[in-house]
């Protein structure tokens, strides 16, 4: 049975809370948990949460220090951090008097929640992936705090007839606000890579998020971009540590999981939606990436929702 997200996250954070620290949390099933904290001096220790959970941090007060891939960084508040899975995070520290919120989403829930956004932000993903931190001003922090408060109140009540849909809508609005801030910041930032390849990579992300269900071959994307498949994969590998093929397969697997969560869709339906030759080919692909068959994955999701 899947480990409880809320118990794991709350225990992970609470153990490092100082004597004057205060912690409040709310959660929606095993899909999303918010932890609000305030106090003086905090350092997160122990193992990072598993890859299946997406971690965000919004620091409203205090100084943030952390280590990313061995590099020590520091930020004044307010600041937002998206703990991307392709980085190694350590020594997350809040120095002095702090007030902050952790928001942790189960990865499939996050992908489903942000589905309306991803095509719109594709052009910024490449730049954000290199520096997943966004400093915000007082007005922006106030707007984000309002959305966080609405999410927390909804999670705490957990009695709305459309609780899942409302929480996803609020989380999506929160992400829209963050990306709006990020894109405004980027207007004054010059790219450090060749402008031609900057455009190619941005367009690849857009095409991949738009067409990954229909187009599985790197050669198709390369043809749309007017570059060779080898050159495209080489540049993606250099910038992001993954080839075009690996990125496409990750996106396809993530989209498959979102579709399999839909009770109205059968495994055969999902295989057809994702343009596999047949259900068997889809099953082999899914098991290779996820370790279990799509039928078992779907069954477990139904059992977890009914428990």
Coordinates of C-alpha atoms in Angstrom, one line a residue:
X1 CA 0.0 0.0 0.0
X2 CA 1.3 3.5 -0.8
X3 CA 2.9 5.3 2.1
X4 CA 0.7 8.1 3.5
X5 CA 1.9 11.4 2.0
X6 CA 0.7 13.6 4.8
X7 CA 2.3 11.4 7.5
X8 CA 5.6 11.2 5.6
X9 CA 5.8 14.9 4.9
X10 CA 4.7 16.1 8.3
X11 CA 7.1 13.8 10.1
X12 CA 9.9 14.7 7.7
X13 CA 9.5 18.4 8.6
X14 CA 8.4 18.3 12.2
X15 CA 11.5 16.4 13.4
X16 CA 13.7 19.4 12.7
X17 CA 11.4 22.1 14.2
X18 CA 13.0 24.2 16.9
X19 CA 11.4 24.5 20.4
X20 CA 9.8 27.9 19.4
X21 CA 8.6 26.6 16.0
X22 CA 5.0 26.3 15.1
X23 CA 3.6 23.9 12.4
X24 CA 0.2 23.6 10.9
X25 CA -0.8 21.3 8.1
X26 CA -3.7 20.2 5.9
X27 CA -4.0 17.5 3.2
X28 CA -6.2 16.1 0.5
X29 CA -6.1 12.3 0.6
X30 CA -2.7 11.1 -0.6
X31 CA -2.4 13.7 -3.3
X32 CA -1.5 17.1 -1.8
X33 CA -0.3 18.3 1.6
X34 CA 0.5 21.8 2.8
X35 CA 2.7 22.5 5.8
X36 CA 2.9 26.0 7.2
X37 CA 5.7 26.8 9.6
X38 CA 7.1 29.7 11.5
X39 CA 9.9 30.0 14.1
X40 CA 13.6 30.8 14.4
X41 CA 16.3 28.8 12.6
X42 CA 15.4 25.6 10.8
X43 CA 17.5 23.0 9.0
X44 CA 15.9 20.1 7.1
X45 CA 17.7 16.9 7.7
X46 CA 17.4 13.3 6.6
X47 CA 16.5 11.7 3.3
X48 CA 14.7 13.7 0.7
X49 CA 11.1 12.6 0.0
X50 CA 10.7 10.0 -2.8
X51 CA 10.7 10.9 -6.5
X52 CA 6.9 10.3 -6.8
X53 CA 6.2 13.5 -4.8
X54 CA 6.8 17.1 -6.1
X55 CA 8.0 19.5 -3.5
X56 CA 7.6 23.3 -3.5
X57 CA 8.7 25.9 -0.9
X58 CA 7.5 29.4 -0.5
X59 CA 9.6 31.4 2.0
X60 CA 7.6 34.5 3.1
X61 CA 10.1 35.6 5.8
X62 CA 13.6 34.7 6.7
X63 CA 16.8 33.8 4.7
X64 CA 16.9 30.6 2.7
X65 CA 20.2 28.7 2.3
X66 CA 20.5 25.4 0.5
X67 CA 22.9 23.1 -1.5
X68 CA 22.0 22.2 -5.1
X69 CA 24.2 19.6 -6.8
X70 CA 27.0 20.5 -4.4
X71 CA 26.7 24.3 -4.9
X72 CA 25.8 26.3 -1.9
X73 CA 23.2 29.1 -2.5
X74 CA 21.4 31.7 -0.5
X75 CA 18.3 33.8 -1.0
X76 CA 16.5 36.6 0.8
X77 CA 12.8 36.3 1.2
X78 CA 10.3 36.3 -0.3
X79 CA 11.4 33.5 -2.6
X80 CA 9.8 30.4 -4.3
X81 CA 11.7 27.2 -4.9
X82 CA 10.6 24.3 -7.1
X83 CA 12.6 21.2 -6.0
X84 CA 13.0 19.7 -9.4
X85 CA 13.7 15.9 -9.4
X86 CA 16.8 16.1 -11.6
X87 CA 18.7 18.0 -8.9
X88 CA 20.3 16.8 -5.7
X89 CA 19.0 18.9 -2.8
X90 CA 20.6 19.2 0.7
X91 CA 21.1 21.4 3.7
X92 CA 17.8 23.3 3.2
X93 CA 18.1 25.9 6.0
X94 CA 16.0 28.9 7.1
X95 CA 18.1 31.3 9.0
X96 CA 16.7 33.7 11.6
X97 CA 13.0 34.4 12.1
X98 CA 11.1 32.7 9.3
X99 CA 7.6 32.1 8.0
X100 CA 7.2 29.5 5.2
X101 CA 5.0 27.0 3.4
X102 CA 5.8 23.6 2.0
X103 CA 3.4 22.4 -0.7
X104 CA 3.9 18.7 -1.7
X105 CA 1.9 17.0 -4.5
X106 CA 1.9 13.4 -5.6
X107 CA 3.4 13.5 -9.0
X108 CA 0.4 12.1 -10.9
X109 CA -1.9 14.6 -9.2
X110 CA 0.5 17.4 -10.0
X111 CA 0.6 16.4 -13.7
X112 CA -3.2 16.2 -13.8
X113 CA -3.5 19.6 -12.0
X114 CA -1.1 21.4 -14.3
X115 CA -2.4 19.9 -17.6
X116 CA -4.0 23.2 -18.7
X117 CA -0.8 25.1 -18.0
X118 CA 1.9 23.1 -19.6
X119 CA 1.5 24.1 -23.3
X120 CA 1.4 27.7 -22.2
X121 CA 4.6 27.7 -20.3
X122 CA 6.6 25.4 -22.6
X123 CA 8.8 28.3 -23.8
X124 CA 10.0 29.0 -20.2
X125 CA 10.6 25.5 -19.0
X126 CA 14.1 25.3 -20.4
X127 CA 15.2 28.4 -18.7
X128 CA 13.4 27.7 -15.4
X129 CA 14.9 24.2 -15.3
X130 CA 18.4 25.7 -15.1
X131 CA 17.5 28.0 -12.2
X132 CA 14.3 26.8 -10.4
X133 CA 14.1 29.7 -7.9
X134 CA 12.0 32.8 -8.2
X135 CA 12.4 35.9 -6.0
X136 CA 9.1 37.8 -5.5
X137 CA 8.3 41.3 -4.3
X138 CA 6.0 42.2 -1.4
X139 CA 2.9 42.6 -3.6
X140 CA 3.5 39.3 -5.5
X141 CA 4.1 37.5 -2.2
X142 CA 0.8 38.9 -0.9
X143 CA -1.1 37.6 -3.9
X144 CA 0.6 34.1 -3.6
X145 CA -0.2 34.1 0.1
X146 CA -3.9 34.7 -0.6
X147 CA -4.0 31.7 -3.0
X148 CA -2.1 29.6 -0.4
X149 CA -4.6 30.6 2.3
X150 CA -7.5 29.6 0.0
X151 CA -5.9 26.2 -0.7
X152 CA -5.2 25.6 3.0
X153 CA -8.8 26.5 4.0
X154 CA -10.2 24.2 1.4
X155 CA -7.9 21.4 2.4
X156 CA -8.8 21.9 6.1
X157 CA -12.5 21.8 5.4
X158 CA -12.4 18.9 3.0
X159 CA -16.2 18.9 2.8
X160 CA -16.8 20.5 -0.6
X161 CA -18.8 18.3 -2.9
X162 CA -16.2 19.0 -5.6
X163 CA -13.2 19.0 -3.3
X164 CA -10.7 17.5 -5.7
X165 CA -11.7 19.7 -8.6
X166 CA -11.6 22.9 -6.3
X167 CA -8.2 22.0 -4.9
X168 CA -6.8 21.4 -8.4
X169 CA -8.3 24.6 -9.6
X170 CA -6.7 26.6 -6.8
X171 CA -3.3 24.8 -7.2
X172 CA -3.5 25.5 -10.9
X173 CA -4.2 29.2 -10.2
X174 CA -1.2 29.3 -7.8
X175 CA 1.0 27.8 -10.5
X176 CA -0.3 30.4 -13.0
X177 CA 0.6 33.2 -10.6
X178 CA 4.1 31.8 -10.1
X179 CA 4.7 31.4 -13.9
X180 CA 3.4 34.9 -14.5
X181 CA 6.0 36.2 -12.1
X182 CA 8.7 34.1 -13.6
X183 CA 8.0 35.2 -17.2
X184 CA 8.0 38.9 -16.1
X185 CA 11.4 38.3 -14.5
X186 CA 12.7 36.7 -17.7
X187 CA 12.0 39.8 -19.8
X188 CA 15.2 41.3 -18.4
X189 CA 17.3 38.1 -18.5
X190 CA 19.6 37.3 -21.5
X191 CA 20.0 33.7 -22.5
X192 CA 23.5 32.3 -22.1
X193 CA 23.2 29.9 -25.0
X194 CA 23.1 30.3 -28.7
X195 CA 19.9 32.2 -29.6
X196 CA 19.1 29.7 -32.4
X197 CA 19.4 26.7 -30.0
X198 CA 17.5 28.6 -27.3
X199 CA 14.6 28.9 -29.7
X200 CA 14.9 25.3 -30.9
X201 CA 14.9 23.9 -27.3
X202 CA 11.9 26.1 -26.3
X203 CA 10.0 24.9 -29.4
X204 CA 10.9 21.3 -28.6
X205 CA 9.4 21.6 -25.1
X206 CA 6.3 23.1 -26.6
X207 CA 5.9 20.5 -29.3
X208 CA 6.7 17.6 -26.9
X209 CA 4.0 18.7 -24.4
X210 CA 1.5 19.3 -27.2
X211 CA 2.1 16.2 -29.4
X212 CA 3.7 13.5 -27.1
X213 CA 0.6 11.4 -27.3
X214 CA 0.4 11.4 -31.1
X215 CA 4.1 11.6 -32.0
X216 CA 6.6 9.2 -30.3
X217 CA 9.6 9.6 -32.6
X218 CA 12.4 12.1 -32.1
X219 CA 12.8 12.4 -35.9
X220 CA 9.3 14.0 -36.2
X221 CA 10.2 16.7 -33.7
X222 CA 13.6 17.3 -35.3
X223 CA 11.9 17.7 -38.7
X224 CA 9.5 20.3 -37.4
X225 CA 12.4 22.2 -35.9
X226 CA 14.6 21.9 -39.0
X227 CA 17.5 20.2 -37.1
X228 CA 18.8 16.7 -37.1
X229 CA 17.6 14.2 -34.4
X230 CA 21.2 13.7 -33.2
X231 CA 21.8 17.4 -32.8
X232 CA 18.6 17.9 -30.9
X233 CA 19.3 15.0 -28.5
X234 CA 22.9 16.1 -28.0
X235 CA 21.9 19.7 -27.0
X236 CA 19.1 18.5 -24.7
X237 CA 21.6 16.1 -23.1
X238 CA 24.1 18.9 -22.6
X239 CA 21.5 21.3 -21.1
X240 CA 19.2 18.9 -19.2
X241 CA 21.1 15.6 -18.8
X242 CA 18.5 13.7 -20.9
X243 CA 18.1 12.8 -24.6
X244 CA 15.0 13.8 -26.6
X245 CA 13.9 10.2 -26.6
X246 CA 14.1 9.9 -22.8
X247 CA 12.2 13.2 -22.3
X248 CA 9.4 12.1 -24.7
X249 CA 9.0 8.8 -23.0
X250 CA 8.9 10.4 -19.6
X251 CA 6.1 12.8 -20.8
X252 CA 4.2 9.9 -22.5
X253 CA 4.4 7.8 -19.3
X254 CA 3.2 10.8 -17.2
X255 CA 0.3 11.5 -19.5
X256 CA -0.6 7.8 -19.5
X257 CA -0.8 7.8 -15.7
X258 CA -3.1 10.8 -15.8
X259 CA -5.4 9.1 -18.3
X260 CA -5.4 5.8 -16.3
X261 CA -6.6 7.8 -13.2
X262 CA -9.8 8.6 -15.2
X263 CA -12.4 5.9 -14.2
X264 CA -14.2 6.4 -17.5
X265 CA -11.2 5.2 -19.6
X266 CA -10.1 1.6 -20.0
X267 CA -6.5 0.5 -20.6
X268 CA -7.5 -0.1 -24.2
X269 CA -8.9 3.5 -24.4
X270 CA -5.6 4.9 -23.1
X271 CA -3.6 2.8 -25.5
X272 CA -5.6 4.2 -28.4
X273 CA -5.5 7.8 -27.1
X274 CA -1.7 7.6 -27.0
X275 CA -1.5 6.1 -30.5
X276 CA 0.2 2.8 -29.6
X277 CA -0.2 0.1 -32.2
X278 CA -2.2 -2.1 -29.7
X279 CA -2.8 -2.6 -26.0
X280 CA 0.1 -5.0 -25.7
X281 CA 2.6 -2.5 -27.0
X282 CA 1.3 0.1 -24.6
X283 CA 1.5 -2.4 -21.7
X284 CA 5.1 -3.2 -22.5
X285 CA 6.0 0.5 -22.6
X286 CA 4.2 1.3 -19.4
X287 CA 5.7 -1.6 -17.5
X288 CA 9.2 -0.7 -18.6
X289 CA 8.8 2.8 -17.3
X290 CA 6.6 2.3 -14.2
X291 CA 7.5 -1.2 -13.1
X292 CA 3.9 -2.5 -13.2
X293 CA 1.2 -3.1 -15.8
X294 CA -1.3 -0.3 -16.6
X295 CA -4.1 -2.6 -15.4
X296 CA -2.5 -3.0 -12.0
X297 CA -1.7 0.7 -11.8
X298 CA -5.3 1.5 -12.5
X299 CA -6.6 -1.0 -10.0
X300 CA -4.3 0.3 -7.3
X301 CA -5.5 3.9 -7.9
X302 CA -9.2 2.8 -7.6
X303 CA -8.4 0.9 -4.4
X304 CA -6.6 3.9 -2.9
X305 CA -9.5 6.2 -3.7
X306 CA -12.0 3.8 -2.1
X307 CA -10.0 3.2 1.0

